[in-house]
PDB file of C-alpha atoms in Angstrom:
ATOM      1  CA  UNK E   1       0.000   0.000   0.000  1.00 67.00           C
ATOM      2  CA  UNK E   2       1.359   3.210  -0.693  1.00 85.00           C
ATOM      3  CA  UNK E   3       2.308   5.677   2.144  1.00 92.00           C
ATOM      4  CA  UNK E   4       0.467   9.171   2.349  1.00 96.00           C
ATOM      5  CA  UNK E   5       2.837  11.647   0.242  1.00 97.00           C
ATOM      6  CA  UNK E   6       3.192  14.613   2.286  1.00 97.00           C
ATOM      7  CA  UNK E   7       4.547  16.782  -0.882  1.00 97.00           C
ATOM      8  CA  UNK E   8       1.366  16.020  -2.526  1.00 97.00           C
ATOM      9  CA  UNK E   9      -0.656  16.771  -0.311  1.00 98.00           C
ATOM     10  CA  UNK E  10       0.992  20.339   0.756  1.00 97.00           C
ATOM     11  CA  UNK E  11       0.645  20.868  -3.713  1.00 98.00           C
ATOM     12  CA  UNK E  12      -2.921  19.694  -3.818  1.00 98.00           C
ATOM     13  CA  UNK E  13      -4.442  21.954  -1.038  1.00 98.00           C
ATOM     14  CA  UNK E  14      -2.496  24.934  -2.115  1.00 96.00           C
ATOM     15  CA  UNK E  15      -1.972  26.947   0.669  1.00 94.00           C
ATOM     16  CA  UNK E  16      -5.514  26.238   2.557  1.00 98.00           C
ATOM     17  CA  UNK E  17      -3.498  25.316   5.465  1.00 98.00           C
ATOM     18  CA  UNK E  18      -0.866  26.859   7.151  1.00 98.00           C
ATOM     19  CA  UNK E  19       0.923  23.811   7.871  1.00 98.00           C
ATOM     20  CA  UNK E  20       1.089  20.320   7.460  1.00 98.00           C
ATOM     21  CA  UNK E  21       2.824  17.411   8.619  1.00 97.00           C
ATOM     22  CA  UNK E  22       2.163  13.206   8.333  1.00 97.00           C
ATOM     23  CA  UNK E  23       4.092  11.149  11.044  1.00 96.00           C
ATOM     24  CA  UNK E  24       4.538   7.516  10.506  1.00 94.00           C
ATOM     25  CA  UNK E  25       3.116   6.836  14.013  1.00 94.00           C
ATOM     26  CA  UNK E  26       1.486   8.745  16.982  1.00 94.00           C
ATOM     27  CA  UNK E  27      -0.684   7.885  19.955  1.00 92.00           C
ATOM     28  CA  UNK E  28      -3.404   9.860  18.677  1.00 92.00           C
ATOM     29  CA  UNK E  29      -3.297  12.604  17.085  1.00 95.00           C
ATOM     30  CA  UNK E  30      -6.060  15.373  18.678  1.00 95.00           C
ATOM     31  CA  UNK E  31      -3.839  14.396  21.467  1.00 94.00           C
ATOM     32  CA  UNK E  32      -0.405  15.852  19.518  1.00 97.00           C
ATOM     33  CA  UNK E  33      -3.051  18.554  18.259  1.00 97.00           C
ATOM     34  CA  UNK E  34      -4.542  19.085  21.653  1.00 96.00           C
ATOM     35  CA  UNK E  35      -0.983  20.357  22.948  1.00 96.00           C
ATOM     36  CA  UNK E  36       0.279  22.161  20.150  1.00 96.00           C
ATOM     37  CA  UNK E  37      -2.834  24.494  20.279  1.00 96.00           C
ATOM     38  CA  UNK E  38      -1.519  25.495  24.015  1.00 94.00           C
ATOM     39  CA  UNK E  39       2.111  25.401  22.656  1.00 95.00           C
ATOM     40  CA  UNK E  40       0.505  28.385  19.852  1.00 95.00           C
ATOM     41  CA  UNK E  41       0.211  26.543  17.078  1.00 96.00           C
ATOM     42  CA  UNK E  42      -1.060  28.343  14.198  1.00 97.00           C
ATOM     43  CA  UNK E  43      -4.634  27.924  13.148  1.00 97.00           C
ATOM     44  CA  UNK E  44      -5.324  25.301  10.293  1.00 98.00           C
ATOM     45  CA  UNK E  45      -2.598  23.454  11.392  1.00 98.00           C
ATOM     46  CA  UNK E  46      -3.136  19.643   9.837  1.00 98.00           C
ATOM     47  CA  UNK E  47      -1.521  16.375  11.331  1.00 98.00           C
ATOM     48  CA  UNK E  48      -2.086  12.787   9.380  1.00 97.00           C
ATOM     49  CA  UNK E  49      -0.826   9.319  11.097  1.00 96.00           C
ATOM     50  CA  UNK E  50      -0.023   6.309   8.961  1.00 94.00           C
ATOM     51  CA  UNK E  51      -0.523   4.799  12.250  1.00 91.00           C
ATOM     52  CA  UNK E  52      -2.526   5.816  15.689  1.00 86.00           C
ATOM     53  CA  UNK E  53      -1.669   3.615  18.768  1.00 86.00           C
ATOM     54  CA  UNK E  54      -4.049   5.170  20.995  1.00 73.00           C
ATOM     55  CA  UNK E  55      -6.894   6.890  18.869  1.00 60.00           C
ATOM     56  CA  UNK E  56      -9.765   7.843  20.608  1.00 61.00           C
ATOM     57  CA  UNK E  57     -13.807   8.867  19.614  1.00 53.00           C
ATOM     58  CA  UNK E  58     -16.285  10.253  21.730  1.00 49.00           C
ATOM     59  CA  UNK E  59     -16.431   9.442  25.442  1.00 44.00           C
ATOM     60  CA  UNK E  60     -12.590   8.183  25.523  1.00 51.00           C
ATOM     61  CA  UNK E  61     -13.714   5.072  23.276  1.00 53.00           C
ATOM     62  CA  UNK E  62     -11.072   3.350  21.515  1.00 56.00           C
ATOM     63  CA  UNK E  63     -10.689   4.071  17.688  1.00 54.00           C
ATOM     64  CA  UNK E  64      -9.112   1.334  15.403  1.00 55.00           C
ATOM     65  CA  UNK E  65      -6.406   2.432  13.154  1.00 67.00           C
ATOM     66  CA  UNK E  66      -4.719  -0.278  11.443  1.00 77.00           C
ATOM     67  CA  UNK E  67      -1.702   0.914  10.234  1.00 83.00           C
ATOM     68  CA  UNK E  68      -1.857   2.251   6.556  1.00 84.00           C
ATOM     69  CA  UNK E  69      -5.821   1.428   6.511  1.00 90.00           C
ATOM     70  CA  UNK E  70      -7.209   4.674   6.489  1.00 94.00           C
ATOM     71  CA  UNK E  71      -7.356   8.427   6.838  1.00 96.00           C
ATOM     72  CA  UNK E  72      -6.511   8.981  10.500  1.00 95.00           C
ATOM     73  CA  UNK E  73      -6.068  13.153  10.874  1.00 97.00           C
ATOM     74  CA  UNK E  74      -6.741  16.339  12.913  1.00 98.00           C
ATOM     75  CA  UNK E  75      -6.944  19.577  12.487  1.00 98.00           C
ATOM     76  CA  UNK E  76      -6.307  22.548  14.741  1.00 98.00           C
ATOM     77  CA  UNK E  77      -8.372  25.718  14.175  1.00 98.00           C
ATOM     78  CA  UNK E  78      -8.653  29.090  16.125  1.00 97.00           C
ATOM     79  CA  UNK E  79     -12.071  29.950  14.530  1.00 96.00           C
ATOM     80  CA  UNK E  80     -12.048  33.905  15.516  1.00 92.00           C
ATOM     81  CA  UNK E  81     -15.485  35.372  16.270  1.00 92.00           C
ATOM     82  CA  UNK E  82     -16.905  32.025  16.538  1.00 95.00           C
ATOM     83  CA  UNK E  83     -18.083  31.640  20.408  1.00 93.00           C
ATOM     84  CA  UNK E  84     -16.877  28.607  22.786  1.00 91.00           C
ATOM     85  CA  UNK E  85     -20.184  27.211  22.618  1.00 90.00           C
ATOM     86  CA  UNK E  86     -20.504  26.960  19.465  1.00 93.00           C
ATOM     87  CA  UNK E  87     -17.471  24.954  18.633  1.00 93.00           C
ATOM     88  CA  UNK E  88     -18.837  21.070  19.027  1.00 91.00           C
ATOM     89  CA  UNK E  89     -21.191  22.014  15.847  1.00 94.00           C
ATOM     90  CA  UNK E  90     -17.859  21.616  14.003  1.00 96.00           C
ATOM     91  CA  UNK E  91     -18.689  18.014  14.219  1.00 95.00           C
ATOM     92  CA  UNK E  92     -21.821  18.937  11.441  1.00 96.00           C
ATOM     93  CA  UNK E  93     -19.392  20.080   9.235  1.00 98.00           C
ATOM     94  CA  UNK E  94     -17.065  17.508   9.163  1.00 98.00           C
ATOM     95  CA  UNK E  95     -19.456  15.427   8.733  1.00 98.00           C
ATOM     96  CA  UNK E  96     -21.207  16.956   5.961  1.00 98.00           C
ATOM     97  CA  UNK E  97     -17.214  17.122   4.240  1.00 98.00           C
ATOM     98  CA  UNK E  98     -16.834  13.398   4.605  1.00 98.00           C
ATOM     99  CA  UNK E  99     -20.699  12.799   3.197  1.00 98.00           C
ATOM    100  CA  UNK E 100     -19.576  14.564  -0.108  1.00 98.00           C
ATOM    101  CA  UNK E 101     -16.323  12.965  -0.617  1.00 98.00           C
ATOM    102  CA  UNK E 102     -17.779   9.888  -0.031  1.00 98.00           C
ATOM    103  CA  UNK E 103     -20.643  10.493  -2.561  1.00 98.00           C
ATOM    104  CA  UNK E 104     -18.268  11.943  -5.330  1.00 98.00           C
ATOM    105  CA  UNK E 105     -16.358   8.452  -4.648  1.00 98.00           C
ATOM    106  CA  UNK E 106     -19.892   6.987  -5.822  1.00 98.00           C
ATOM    107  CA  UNK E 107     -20.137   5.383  -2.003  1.00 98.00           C
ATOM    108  CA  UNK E 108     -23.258   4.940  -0.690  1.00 98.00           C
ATOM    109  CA  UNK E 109     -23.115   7.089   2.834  1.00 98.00           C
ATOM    110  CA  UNK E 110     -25.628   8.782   5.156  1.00 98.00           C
ATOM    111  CA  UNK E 111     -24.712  10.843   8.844  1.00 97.00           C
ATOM    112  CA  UNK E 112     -25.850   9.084  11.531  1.00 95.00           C
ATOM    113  CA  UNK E 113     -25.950  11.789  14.474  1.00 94.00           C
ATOM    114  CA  UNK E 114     -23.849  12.625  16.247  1.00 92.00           C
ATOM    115  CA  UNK E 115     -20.633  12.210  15.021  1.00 92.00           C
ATOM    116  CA  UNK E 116     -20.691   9.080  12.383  1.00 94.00           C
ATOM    117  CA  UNK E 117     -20.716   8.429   8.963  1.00 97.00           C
ATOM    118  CA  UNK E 118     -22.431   5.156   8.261  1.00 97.00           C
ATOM    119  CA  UNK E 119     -21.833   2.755   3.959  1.00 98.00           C
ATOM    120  CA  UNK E 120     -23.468   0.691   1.968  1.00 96.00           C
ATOM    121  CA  UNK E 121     -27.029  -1.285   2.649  1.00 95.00           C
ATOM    122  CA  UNK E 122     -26.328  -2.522   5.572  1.00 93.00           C
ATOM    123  CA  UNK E 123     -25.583   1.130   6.948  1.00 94.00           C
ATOM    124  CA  UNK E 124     -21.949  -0.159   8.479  1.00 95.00           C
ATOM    125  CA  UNK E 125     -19.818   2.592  10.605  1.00 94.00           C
ATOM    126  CA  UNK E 126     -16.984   4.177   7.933  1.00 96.00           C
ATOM    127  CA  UNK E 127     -15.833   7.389   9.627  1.00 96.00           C
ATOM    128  CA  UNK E 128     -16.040   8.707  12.832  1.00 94.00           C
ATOM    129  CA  UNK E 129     -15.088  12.517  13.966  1.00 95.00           C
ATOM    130  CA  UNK E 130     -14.203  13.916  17.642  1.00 93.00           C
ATOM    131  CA  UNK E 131     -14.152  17.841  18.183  1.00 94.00           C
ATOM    132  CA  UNK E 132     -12.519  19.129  21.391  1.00 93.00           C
ATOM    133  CA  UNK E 133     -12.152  22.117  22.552  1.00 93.00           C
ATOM    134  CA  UNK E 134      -8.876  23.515  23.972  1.00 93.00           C
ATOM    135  CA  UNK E 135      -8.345  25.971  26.635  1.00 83.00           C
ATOM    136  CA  UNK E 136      -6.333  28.151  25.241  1.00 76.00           C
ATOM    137  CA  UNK E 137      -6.727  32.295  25.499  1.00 79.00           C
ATOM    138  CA  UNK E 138      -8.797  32.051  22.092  1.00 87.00           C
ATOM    139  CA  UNK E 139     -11.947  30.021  20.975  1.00 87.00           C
ATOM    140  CA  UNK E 140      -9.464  26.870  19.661  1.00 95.00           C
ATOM    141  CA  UNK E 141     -10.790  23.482  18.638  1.00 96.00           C
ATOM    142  CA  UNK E 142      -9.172  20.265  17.731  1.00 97.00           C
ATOM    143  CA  UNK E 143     -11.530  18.376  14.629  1.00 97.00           C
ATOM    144  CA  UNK E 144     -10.227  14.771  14.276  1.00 97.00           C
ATOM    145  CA  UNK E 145     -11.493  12.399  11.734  1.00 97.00           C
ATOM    146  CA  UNK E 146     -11.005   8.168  11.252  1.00 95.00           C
ATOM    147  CA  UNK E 147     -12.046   7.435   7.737  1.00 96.00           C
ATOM    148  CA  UNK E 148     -11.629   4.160   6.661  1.00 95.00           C
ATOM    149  CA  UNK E 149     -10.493   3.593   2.941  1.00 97.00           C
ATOM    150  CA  UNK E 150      -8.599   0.312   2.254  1.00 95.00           C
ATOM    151  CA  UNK E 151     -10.405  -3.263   3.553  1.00 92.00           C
ATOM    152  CA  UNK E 152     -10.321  -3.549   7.008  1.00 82.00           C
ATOM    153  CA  UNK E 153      -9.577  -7.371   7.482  1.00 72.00           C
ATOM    154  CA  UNK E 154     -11.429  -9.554  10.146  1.00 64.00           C
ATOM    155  CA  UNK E 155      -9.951  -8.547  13.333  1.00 60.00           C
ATOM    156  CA  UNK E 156     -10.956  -5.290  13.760  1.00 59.00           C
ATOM    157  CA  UNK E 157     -14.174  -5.261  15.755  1.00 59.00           C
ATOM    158  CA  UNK E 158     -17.741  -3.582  15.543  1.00 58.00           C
ATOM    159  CA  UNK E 159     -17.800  -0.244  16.966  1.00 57.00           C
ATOM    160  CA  UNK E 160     -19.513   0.963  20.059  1.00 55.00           C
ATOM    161  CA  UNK E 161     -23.333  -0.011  19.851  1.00 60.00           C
ATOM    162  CA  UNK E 162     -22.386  -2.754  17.811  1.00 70.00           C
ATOM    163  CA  UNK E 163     -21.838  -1.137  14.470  1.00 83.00           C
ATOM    164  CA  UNK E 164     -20.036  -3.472  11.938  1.00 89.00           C
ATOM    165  CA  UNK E 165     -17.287  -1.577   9.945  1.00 92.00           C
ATOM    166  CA  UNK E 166     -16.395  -0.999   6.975  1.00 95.00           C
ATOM    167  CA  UNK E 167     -14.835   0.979   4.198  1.00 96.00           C
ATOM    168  CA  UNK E 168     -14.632   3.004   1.297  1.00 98.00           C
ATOM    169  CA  UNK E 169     -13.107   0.156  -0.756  1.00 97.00           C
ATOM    170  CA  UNK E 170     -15.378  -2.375   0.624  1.00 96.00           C
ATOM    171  CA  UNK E 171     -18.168   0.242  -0.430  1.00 97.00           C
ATOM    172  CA  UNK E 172     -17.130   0.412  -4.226  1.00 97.00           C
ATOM    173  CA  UNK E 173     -14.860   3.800  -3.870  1.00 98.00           C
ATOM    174  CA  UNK E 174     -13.603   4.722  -7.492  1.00 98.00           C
ATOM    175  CA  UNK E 175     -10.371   5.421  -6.055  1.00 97.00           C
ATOM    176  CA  UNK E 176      -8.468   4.070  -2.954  1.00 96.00           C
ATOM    177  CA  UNK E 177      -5.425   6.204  -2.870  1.00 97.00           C
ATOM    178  CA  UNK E 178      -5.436   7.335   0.605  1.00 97.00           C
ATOM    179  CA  UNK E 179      -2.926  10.919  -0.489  1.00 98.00           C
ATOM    180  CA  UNK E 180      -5.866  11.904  -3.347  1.00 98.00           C
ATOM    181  CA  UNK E 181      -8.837  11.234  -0.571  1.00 98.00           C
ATOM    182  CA  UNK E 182      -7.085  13.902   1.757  1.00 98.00           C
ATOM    183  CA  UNK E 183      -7.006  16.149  -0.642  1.00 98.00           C
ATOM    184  CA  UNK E 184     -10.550  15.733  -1.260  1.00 98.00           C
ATOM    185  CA  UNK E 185     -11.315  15.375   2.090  1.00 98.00           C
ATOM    186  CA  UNK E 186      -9.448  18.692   3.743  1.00 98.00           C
ATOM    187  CA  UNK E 187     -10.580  20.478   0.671  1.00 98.00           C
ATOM    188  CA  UNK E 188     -14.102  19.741   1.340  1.00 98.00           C
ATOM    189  CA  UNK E 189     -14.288  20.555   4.997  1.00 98.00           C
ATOM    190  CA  UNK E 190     -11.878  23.805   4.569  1.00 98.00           C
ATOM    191  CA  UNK E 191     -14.916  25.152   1.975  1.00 98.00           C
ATOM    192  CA  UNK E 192     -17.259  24.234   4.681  1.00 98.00           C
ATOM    193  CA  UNK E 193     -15.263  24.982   7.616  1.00 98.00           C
ATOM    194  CA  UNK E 194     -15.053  28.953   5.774  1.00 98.00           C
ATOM    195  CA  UNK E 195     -18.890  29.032   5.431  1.00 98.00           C
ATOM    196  CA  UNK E 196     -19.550  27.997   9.528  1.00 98.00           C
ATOM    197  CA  UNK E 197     -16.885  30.399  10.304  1.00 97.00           C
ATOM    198  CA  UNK E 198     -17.782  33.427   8.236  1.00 98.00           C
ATOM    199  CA  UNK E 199     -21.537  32.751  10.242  1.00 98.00           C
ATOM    200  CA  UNK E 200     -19.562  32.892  13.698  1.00 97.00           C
ATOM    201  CA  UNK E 201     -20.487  29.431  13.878  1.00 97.00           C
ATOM    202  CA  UNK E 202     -24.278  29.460  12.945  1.00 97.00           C
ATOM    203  CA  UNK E 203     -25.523  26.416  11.128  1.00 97.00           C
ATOM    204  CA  UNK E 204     -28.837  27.820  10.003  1.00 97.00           C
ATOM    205  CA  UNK E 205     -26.648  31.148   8.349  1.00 97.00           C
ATOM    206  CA  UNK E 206     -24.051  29.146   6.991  1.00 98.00           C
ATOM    207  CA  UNK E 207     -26.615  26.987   5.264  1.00 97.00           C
ATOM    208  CA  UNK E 208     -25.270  23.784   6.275  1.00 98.00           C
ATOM    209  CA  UNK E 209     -28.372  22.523   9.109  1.00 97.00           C
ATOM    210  CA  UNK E 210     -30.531  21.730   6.135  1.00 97.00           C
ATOM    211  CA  UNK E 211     -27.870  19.725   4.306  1.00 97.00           C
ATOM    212  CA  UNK E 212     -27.065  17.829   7.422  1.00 97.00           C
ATOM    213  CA  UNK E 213     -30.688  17.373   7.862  1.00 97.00           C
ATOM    214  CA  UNK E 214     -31.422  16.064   4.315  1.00 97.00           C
ATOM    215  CA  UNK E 215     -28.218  13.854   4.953  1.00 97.00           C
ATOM    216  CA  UNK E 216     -29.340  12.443   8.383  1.00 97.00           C
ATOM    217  CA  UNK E 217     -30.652   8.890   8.367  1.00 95.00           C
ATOM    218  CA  UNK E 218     -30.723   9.561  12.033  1.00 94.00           C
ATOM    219  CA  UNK E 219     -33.900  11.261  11.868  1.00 95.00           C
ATOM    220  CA  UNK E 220     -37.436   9.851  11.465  1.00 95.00           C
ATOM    221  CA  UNK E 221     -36.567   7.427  13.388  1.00 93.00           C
ATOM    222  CA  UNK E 222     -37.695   5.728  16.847  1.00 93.00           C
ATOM    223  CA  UNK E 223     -34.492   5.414  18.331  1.00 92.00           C
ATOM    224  CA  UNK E 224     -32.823   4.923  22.412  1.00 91.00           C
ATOM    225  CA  UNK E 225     -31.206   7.157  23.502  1.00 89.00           C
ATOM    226  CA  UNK E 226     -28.248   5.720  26.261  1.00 88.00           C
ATOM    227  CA  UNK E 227     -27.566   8.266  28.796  1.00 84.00           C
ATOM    228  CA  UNK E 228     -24.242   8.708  31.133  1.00 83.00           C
ATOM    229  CA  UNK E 229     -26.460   7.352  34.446  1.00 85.00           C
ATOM    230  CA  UNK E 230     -27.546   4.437  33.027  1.00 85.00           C
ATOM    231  CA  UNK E 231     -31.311   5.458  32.194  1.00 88.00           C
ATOM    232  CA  UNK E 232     -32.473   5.526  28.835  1.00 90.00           C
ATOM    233  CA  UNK E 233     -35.135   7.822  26.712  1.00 89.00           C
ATOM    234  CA  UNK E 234     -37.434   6.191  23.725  1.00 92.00           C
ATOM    235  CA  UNK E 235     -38.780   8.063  21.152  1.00 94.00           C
ATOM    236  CA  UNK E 236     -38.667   9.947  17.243  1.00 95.00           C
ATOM    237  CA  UNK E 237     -35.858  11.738  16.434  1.00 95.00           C
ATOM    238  CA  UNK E 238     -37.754  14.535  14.870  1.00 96.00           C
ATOM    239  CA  UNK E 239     -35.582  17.447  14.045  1.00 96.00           C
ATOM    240  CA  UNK E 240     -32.198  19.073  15.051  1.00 96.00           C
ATOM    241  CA  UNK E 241     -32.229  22.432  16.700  1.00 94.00           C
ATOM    242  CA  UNK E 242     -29.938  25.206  15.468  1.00 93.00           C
ATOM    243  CA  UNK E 243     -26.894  23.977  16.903  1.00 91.00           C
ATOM    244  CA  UNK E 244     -26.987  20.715  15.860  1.00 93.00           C
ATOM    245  CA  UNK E 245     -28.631  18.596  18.804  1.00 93.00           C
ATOM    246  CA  UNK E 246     -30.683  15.944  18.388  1.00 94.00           C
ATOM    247  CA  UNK E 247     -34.240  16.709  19.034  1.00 95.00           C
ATOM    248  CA  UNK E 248     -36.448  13.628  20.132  1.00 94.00           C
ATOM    249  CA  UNK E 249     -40.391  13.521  20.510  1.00 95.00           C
ATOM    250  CA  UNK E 250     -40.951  11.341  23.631  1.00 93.00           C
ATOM    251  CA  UNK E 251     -44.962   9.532  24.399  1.00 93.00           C
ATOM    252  CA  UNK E 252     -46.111  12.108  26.258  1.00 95.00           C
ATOM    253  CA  UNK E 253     -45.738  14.764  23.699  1.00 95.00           C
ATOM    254  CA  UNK E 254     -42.709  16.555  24.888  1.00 95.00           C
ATOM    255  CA  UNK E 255     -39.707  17.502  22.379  1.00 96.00           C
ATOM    256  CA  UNK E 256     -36.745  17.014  24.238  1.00 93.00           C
ATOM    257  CA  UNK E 257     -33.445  18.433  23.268  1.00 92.00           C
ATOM    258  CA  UNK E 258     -30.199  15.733  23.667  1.00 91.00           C
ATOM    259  CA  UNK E 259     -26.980  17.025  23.471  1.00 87.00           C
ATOM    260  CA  UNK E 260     -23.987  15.272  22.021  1.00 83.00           C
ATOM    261  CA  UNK E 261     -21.729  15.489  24.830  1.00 77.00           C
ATOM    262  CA  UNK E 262     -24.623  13.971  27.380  1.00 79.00           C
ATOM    263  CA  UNK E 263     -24.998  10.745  24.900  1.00 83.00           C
ATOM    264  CA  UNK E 264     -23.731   7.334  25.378  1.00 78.00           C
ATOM    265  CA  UNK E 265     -25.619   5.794  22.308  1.00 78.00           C
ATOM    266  CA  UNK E 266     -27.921   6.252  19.860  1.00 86.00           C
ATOM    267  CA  UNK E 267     -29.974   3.332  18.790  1.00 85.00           C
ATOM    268  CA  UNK E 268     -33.041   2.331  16.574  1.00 85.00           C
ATOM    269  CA  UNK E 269     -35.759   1.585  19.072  1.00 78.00           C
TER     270      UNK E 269
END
């Protein structure tokens, strides 16, 4: 398999980054990301791994990333006039940049909230993303993405809530070659990533709530809803609100809002 060509990569994205760099291995690399941001690291400053020993997802999971597999990145941003809490909506638009590279790629993909990307028929887990904030004197924010692009083999296991993997090639991707798929990828979410910033972080004004809406096979339907103390709420997933939350219509005719960071996992009922 051929390695991720950092020269190509730097010529393909032409400057939309101020600075890029793809280690062979890392623990994880929000981590790396995580503590340049404190160290001043510039904003749209890009990290790849061949190889992440200690990837995580939401909640501290464990993320597989067998070495050379996939697309296993971060990206440090200091999103001026953006507020803190609107930084976790970030997680919309990367999600809404790995939808379209996966459609141009002729992949069958749909978002399943908050923070996956889910192939094929059998709706199998492909990507996953992690924002995290940083304390840091300005709104910063670390966006990390797993996207799997070359077959994944037998050992690596389903993902939390039992989601199978897969992968792009797996999936029928017209291309597997993991340097072109950055490109497309980190060209994707910096068009997006402009829009959401330009807004000050508004979904609704930066037009992207309705795509990730549209793009959602989350909602419409009954789903569970795992929360941290162990109790559990049942009902539609009827809408998002304007920052991206899952909105769920429970049997006694409430809406309730449930928030990303409070979620353990989202089922269908």
């Amino acid at each position: 398999m051929a390695e991720l060509d950092a020269a190509r990569l730097r010529d393909g994205l032409g400057g939309r980054y101020a600075r890029l760099d793809v280690v062979e291995t890392t623990g994880s690399t929000n981590a790396d990301l995580r503590k340049a941001l404190t160290e001043g690291a510039a904003d749209r400053t890009v990290l790849l791994a061949e190889h992440q020993t200690a990837g995580v997802g939401r909640r501290a999971r464990s993320w597989s990333s067998p070495k050379g597999a996939g697309l296993y990145l971060s990206i440090a941003l200091r999103p001026a006039g953006v507020p803190f809490s609107a930084l976790g909506s970030l997680s919309v638009v990367a999600g809404l940049a790995v939808h379209a590279l996966a459609t141009d790629l002729g992949v069958d993909v749909a978002l399943k909230w908050p923070n996956d990307v889910l192939a094929g028929p059998d709706r199998a887990k492909c990507a996953g993303i992690l924002a995290e904030a940083v304390g840091t004197d300005d709104a910063a924010v670390v966006l990390g993405i797993g996207l799997n692009v070359l077959p994944l083999g037998d050992d690596v296991p389903a993902g939390p809530g039992g989601l199978p993997a897969t992968s792009l090639a797996e999936q029928g991707a017209t291309t597997t070659d993991r340097t072109e798929i950055a490109v497309g990828l980190l060209t994707r979410f910096d068009d997006l990533e402009r829009r959401w910033r330009t807004a000050g972080g508004d979904l609704t004004e930066a037009g992207l709530l309705g795509d990730y809406r549209a793009r959602c096979a989350t909602l419409g339907q009954d789903v569970k809803v795992q929360l941290p103390d162990g109790s559990t709420l049942t009902g539609r997933a009827a809408d998002l609100d304007a920052s991206g939350q899952l909105q769920v219509d429970v049997a006694d005719g409430r809406r309730l809002t449930v928030f990303a960071g409070d979620v353990v996992h989202v089922r269908p009922a």
